[in-house]
Amino acid sequence: MKNRVSDIIHNAYREGKKLFAVLIDPEKCGDGGLVSFVELINEAKPDLIFIGGSQLKESIDSAVVYIKRHSTIPVVLFIGNAIQFSPNADAMLFLSLISGRNPDLLIGQHVDSAQSIKQSGIETIATGYILINGGVATSVEKVSKTSSLSDTTEIVSTAIAGEMLGQRLLYLEAGSGAQHPVKRTIISEVRANIDTPLIVGGGLRSTDMIREALQAGADIIVVGNHLEQHPEELNDFVKTVKEF
Ligand code: 1GP
């Protein structure tokens, strides 16, 4: 079953099929919230479940195990530090924060955790993570001690460099709870210059915003914050992506 999530993503990309990933932050959800949210997820059937948080300082293994027991949707670690790691997810976005110049987040933490991640057998997907200015200083910026990018040329150059370095996915991130999502012009400029699946997330709060990101060239849409507050909208969000 190795590389299953990567295959799902790259096959969809080749076929021009867009994907929806719901983001779960176990810290914000709590046990009761997780139980009801997983029920909604099983009804709406998003393509992927991303799980993790930028602040959390403990393993998310129990949440991963719970989801794996109660859902067949692939679970992908999207974690802000090695402490959150769980070997029971289907895959892990192996993130390199290529918009920043913090060596620890470009290669340092990767070296420290490489052997234990390899031993766990989890599928890793090299992902170039690019923070884009979303109108507010996000927790990722604070935790990573890096700044987000605003200049389109710099963003495009960063994405091209990431692709040339072999990143299998590129993630344009406006930050959780961003005031405004990644601009359409930025998505389309990046799309025009790379041939790698493009994840877009941060501040997406409506089906119109999702449609706009897809039209601009996003391949995978990630929504967390808004669905924590309005879980009943999950079905519409998933439908918007599936019907695109
Ligand atoms: C954050 O891109 C994700 O890492 C999703 O952002 O929580 O704002 O949907 P939101």
Short mmCIF file of C-alpha atoms and ligand atoms in Angstrom, two decimals:
data_model
loop_
_atom_site.label_atom_id
_atom_site.label_comp_id
_atom_site.label_asym_id
_atom_site.label_seq_id
_atom_site.Cartn_x
_atom_site.Cartn_y
_atom_site.Cartn_z
CA MET A 1 0.00 0.00 0.00
CA LYS A 2 3.07 2.29 -0.09
CA ASN A 3 2.69 5.69 -1.76
CA ARG A 4 -1.08 5.36 -1.80
CA VAL A 5 -1.81 9.00 -0.90
CA SER A 6 0.81 10.29 -3.29
CA ASP A 7 -0.78 8.16 -6.01
CA ILE A 8 -4.26 9.50 -5.20
CA ILE A 9 -2.95 13.07 -5.51
CA HIS A 10 -0.80 12.60 -8.60
CA ASN A 11 -3.39 10.49 -10.46
CA ALA A 12 -6.05 13.12 -9.76
CA TYR A 13 -3.67 15.82 -10.94
CA ARG A 14 -2.99 13.99 -14.21
CA GLU A 15 -6.73 13.55 -14.77
CA GLY A 16 -7.48 17.21 -13.93
CA LYS A 17 -9.59 16.12 -10.95
CA LYS A 18 -9.62 18.52 -7.99
CA LEU A 19 -9.42 17.28 -4.39
CA PHE A 20 -10.77 18.54 -1.08
CA ALA A 21 -8.93 18.07 2.22
CA VAL A 22 -10.60 18.85 5.52
CA LEU A 23 -8.13 19.98 8.18
CA ILE A 24 -8.60 18.73 11.73
CA ASP A 25 -6.74 20.37 14.60
CA PRO A 26 -7.26 17.87 17.46
CA GLU A 27 -6.51 20.53 20.05
CA LYS A 28 -9.38 22.75 18.88
CA CYS A 29 -11.79 19.89 18.25
CA GLY A 30 -11.69 18.03 21.59
CA ASP A 31 -12.86 14.41 21.93
CA GLY A 32 -16.61 15.09 21.62
CA GLY A 33 -16.07 17.40 18.65
CA LEU A 34 -13.96 14.79 16.90
CA VAL A 35 -16.62 12.11 17.21
CA SER A 36 -19.36 14.23 15.61
CA PHE A 37 -17.00 15.72 13.02
CA VAL A 38 -15.90 12.27 11.85
CA GLU A 39 -19.57 11.36 11.38
CA LEU A 40 -20.03 14.42 9.15
CA ILE A 41 -16.83 13.59 7.28
CA ASN A 42 -18.09 10.08 6.56
CA GLU A 43 -21.28 11.55 5.10
CA ALA A 44 -19.61 14.29 3.03
CA LYS A 45 -16.68 12.11 1.89
CA PRO A 46 -13.86 14.60 1.36
CA ASP A 47 -10.87 13.15 -0.51
CA LEU A 48 -8.39 13.56 2.32
CA ILE A 49 -8.21 14.36 6.02
CA PHE A 50 -5.27 16.56 6.99
CA ILE A 51 -4.51 16.50 10.71
CA GLY A 52 -2.21 18.59 12.88
CA GLY A 53 -1.73 21.98 14.46
CA SER A 54 0.98 24.61 14.52
CA GLN A 55 0.96 25.09 18.31
CA LEU A 56 0.22 21.66 19.76
CA LYS A 57 3.00 20.19 21.93
CA GLU A 58 1.80 16.59 22.18
CA SER A 59 1.28 13.58 19.94
CA ILE A 60 -1.91 13.46 17.92
CA ASP A 61 -1.78 9.68 17.78
CA SER A 62 -5.00 9.03 19.71
CA ALA A 63 -6.97 11.30 17.32
CA VAL A 64 -5.37 9.61 14.29
CA VAL A 65 -6.16 6.15 15.66
CA TYR A 66 -9.76 7.19 16.36
CA ILE A 67 -10.24 8.50 12.81
CA LYS A 68 -8.60 5.45 11.25
CA ARG A 69 -10.97 3.22 13.23
CA HIS A 70 -14.07 5.12 12.19
CA SER A 71 -13.39 6.31 8.65
CA THR A 72 -11.88 5.05 5.41
CA ILE A 73 -10.82 8.54 4.20
CA PRO A 74 -7.00 8.71 4.01
CA VAL A 75 -5.44 10.56 6.96
CA VAL A 76 -2.44 12.76 6.21
CA LEU A 77 -0.23 14.30 8.89
CA PHE A 78 0.14 18.06 8.50
CA ILE A 79 2.08 18.73 11.67
CA GLY A 80 3.95 21.73 12.98
CA ASN A 81 6.54 19.81 14.99
CA ALA A 82 7.92 16.29 15.49
CA ILE A 83 6.19 15.84 18.88
CA GLN A 84 2.80 15.61 17.13
CA PHE A 85 3.95 12.68 14.97
CA SER A 86 1.78 9.57 14.71
CA PRO A 87 2.89 6.42 12.87
CA ASN A 88 -0.74 5.42 12.33
CA ALA A 89 -1.66 7.97 9.65
CA ASP A 90 -1.62 6.95 5.99
CA ALA A 91 0.94 9.55 5.01
CA MET A 92 2.74 12.65 6.13
CA LEU A 93 3.36 15.93 4.33
CA PHE A 94 7.13 16.20 4.80
CA LEU A 95 7.15 19.99 4.82
CA SER A 96 10.00 22.28 3.99
CA LEU A 97 9.20 25.92 4.73
CA ILE A 98 10.73 27.24 1.51
CA SER A 99 9.29 30.76 1.84
CA GLY A 100 11.37 31.28 5.00
CA ARG A 101 15.04 31.29 5.84
CA ASN A 102 14.90 29.34 9.08
CA PRO A 103 17.38 26.48 8.51
CA ASP A 104 15.67 24.34 11.12
CA LEU A 105 12.47 24.31 9.07
CA LEU A 106 14.24 23.97 5.74
CA ILE A 107 16.32 20.89 6.69
CA GLY A 108 17.22 20.81 10.42
CA GLN A 109 14.14 19.16 11.93
CA HIS A 110 14.01 16.83 8.94
CA VAL A 111 17.49 15.49 9.72
CA ASP A 112 16.62 15.08 13.40
CA SER A 113 13.46 13.09 12.68
CA ALA A 114 14.54 11.26 9.49
CA GLN A 115 15.51 7.91 10.98
CA SER A 116 12.49 7.53 13.25
CA ILE A 117 10.08 8.53 10.49
CA LYS A 118 11.71 6.06 8.11
CA GLN A 119 11.51 3.28 10.70
CA SER A 120 7.80 3.97 11.23
CA GLY A 121 7.18 3.06 7.58
CA ILE A 122 4.80 5.96 7.02
CA GLU A 123 4.54 7.36 3.49
CA THR A 124 6.22 10.77 3.28
CA ILE A 125 5.36 13.34 0.61
CA ALA A 126 7.96 16.07 0.09
CA THR A 127 6.02 19.33 0.18
CA GLY A 128 7.32 22.84 -0.43
CA TYR A 129 5.43 25.02 2.02
CA ILE A 130 5.05 28.68 1.02
CA LEU A 131 3.55 31.21 3.42
CA ILE A 132 1.63 33.95 1.65
CA ASN A 133 0.50 37.16 3.29
CA GLY A 134 -3.13 36.65 4.28
CA GLY A 135 -3.67 39.99 6.03
CA VAL A 136 -2.82 38.91 9.59
CA ALA A 137 0.35 37.56 11.22
CA THR A 138 -0.43 33.84 11.49
CA SER A 139 0.67 31.38 14.13
CA VAL A 140 2.92 29.61 11.60
CA GLU A 141 4.81 32.87 11.06
CA LYS A 142 5.19 33.37 14.81
CA VAL A 143 6.23 29.78 15.53
CA SER A 144 8.58 29.58 12.53
CA LYS A 145 10.01 33.07 13.06
CA THR A 146 9.70 33.71 9.33
CA SER A 147 7.68 36.23 7.34
CA SER A 148 5.08 35.47 4.73
CA LEU A 149 5.60 36.53 1.11
CA SER A 150 3.55 39.16 -0.74
CA ASP A 151 5.47 39.75 -3.93
CA THR A 152 4.11 37.63 -6.78
CA THR A 153 7.48 37.32 -8.56
CA GLU A 154 9.14 36.11 -5.37
CA ILE A 155 6.32 33.65 -4.73
CA VAL A 156 6.56 32.26 -8.28
CA SER A 157 10.38 32.01 -8.04
CA THR A 158 10.02 30.20 -4.70
CA ALA A 159 7.57 27.71 -6.22
CA ILE A 160 9.81 27.09 -9.25
CA ALA A 161 12.84 26.59 -7.00
CA GLY A 162 10.84 24.17 -4.85
CA GLU A 163 9.82 22.19 -7.91
CA MET A 164 13.40 22.12 -9.20
CA LEU A 165 14.55 20.86 -5.80
CA GLY A 166 12.18 17.91 -6.21
CA GLN A 167 9.21 18.82 -4.02
CA ARG A 168 6.29 16.55 -4.98
CA LEU A 169 3.65 19.06 -3.84
CA LEU A 170 3.61 22.81 -3.38
CA TYR A 171 1.42 24.37 -0.69
CA LEU A 172 0.35 28.02 -0.94
CA GLU A 173 -0.64 28.86 2.63
CA ALA A 174 -2.35 32.09 3.66
CA GLY A 175 -2.39 30.81 7.26
CA SER A 176 -5.15 29.33 9.34
CA GLY A 177 -7.89 31.92 9.84
CA ALA A 178 -6.32 34.30 7.30
CA GLN A 179 -8.25 37.49 6.69
CA HIS A 180 -8.11 36.87 2.95
CA PRO A 181 -7.11 33.69 1.14
CA VAL A 182 -4.28 33.42 -1.41
CA LYS A 183 -5.13 35.81 -4.26
CA ARG A 184 -6.33 34.39 -7.52
CA THR A 185 -3.55 36.14 -9.48
CA ILE A 186 -0.88 34.52 -7.28
CA ILE A 187 -2.40 31.06 -7.71
CA SER A 188 -2.66 31.43 -11.49
CA GLU A 189 0.89 32.78 -11.86
CA VAL A 190 2.29 29.89 -9.82
CA ARG A 191 0.11 27.41 -11.74
CA ALA A 192 1.41 28.74 -15.07
CA ASN A 193 5.01 28.20 -14.00
CA ILE A 194 5.02 24.77 -12.37
CA ASP A 195 3.84 21.27 -13.17
CA THR A 196 3.35 19.97 -9.63
CA PRO A 197 0.06 19.54 -7.73
CA LEU A 198 -0.79 22.77 -5.95
CA ILE A 199 -2.40 22.83 -2.51
CA VAL A 200 -4.13 26.07 -1.51
CA GLY A 201 -5.38 26.82 2.00
CA GLY A 202 -5.90 29.47 4.62
CA GLY A 203 -8.92 31.73 5.04
CA LEU A 204 -11.26 29.89 2.65
CA ARG A 205 -14.74 30.44 4.07
CA SER A 206 -17.24 29.96 1.26
CA THR A 207 -18.02 27.92 -1.83
CA ASP A 208 -17.38 31.06 -3.95
CA MET A 209 -13.87 31.42 -2.50
CA ILE A 210 -13.22 27.74 -3.15
CA ARG A 211 -14.46 27.98 -6.75
CA GLU A 212 -12.26 31.02 -7.32
CA ALA A 213 -9.16 29.19 -6.05
CA LEU A 214 -9.97 26.19 -8.26
CA GLN A 215 -10.53 28.41 -11.31
CA ALA A 216 -7.15 30.03 -10.70
CA GLY A 217 -5.46 26.62 -10.71
CA ALA A 218 -5.51 25.12 -7.20
CA ASP A 219 -5.55 21.29 -7.26
CA ILE A 220 -6.20 20.56 -3.59
CA ILE A 221 -8.32 22.82 -1.40
CA VAL A 222 -7.75 22.76 2.37
CA VAL A 223 -10.27 24.15 4.85
CA GLY A 224 -9.96 24.00 8.63
CA ASN A 225 -11.05 26.99 10.68
CA HIS A 226 -14.37 27.77 8.99
CA LEU A 227 -15.54 24.16 9.23
CA GLU A 228 -14.68 24.05 12.94
CA GLN A 229 -17.27 26.80 13.38
CA HIS A 230 -19.69 25.66 10.65
CA PRO A 231 -19.30 21.90 10.27
CA GLU A 232 -22.70 21.74 8.55
CA GLU A 233 -21.11 23.41 5.49
CA LEU A 234 -18.68 20.54 4.90
CA ASN A 235 -21.02 18.79 2.49
CA ASP A 236 -21.39 21.89 0.28
CA PHE A 237 -17.64 22.51 0.26
CA VAL A 238 -16.88 18.93 -0.79
CA LYS A 239 -19.61 19.06 -3.45
CA THR A 240 -18.22 22.31 -4.88
CA VAL A 241 -14.83 20.68 -5.42
CA LYS A 242 -16.22 17.38 -6.76
CA GLU A 243 -18.50 19.16 -9.24
CA PHE A 244 -15.87 21.60 -10.47
C1 1GP B 1 -4.14 26.12 7.47
O1 1GP B 1 -4.37 25.99 5.11
C2 1GP B 1 -4.92 25.59 6.31
O2 1GP B 1 -2.92 25.53 7.55
C3 1GP B 1 -6.37 25.90 6.45
O3 1GP B 1 -6.60 27.22 6.85
O4 1GP B 1 -7.93 27.01 8.92
O5 1GP B 1 -8.05 29.11 7.56
O6 1GP B 1 -9.09 27.02 6.73
P1 1GP B 1 -8.01 27.62 7.54
#
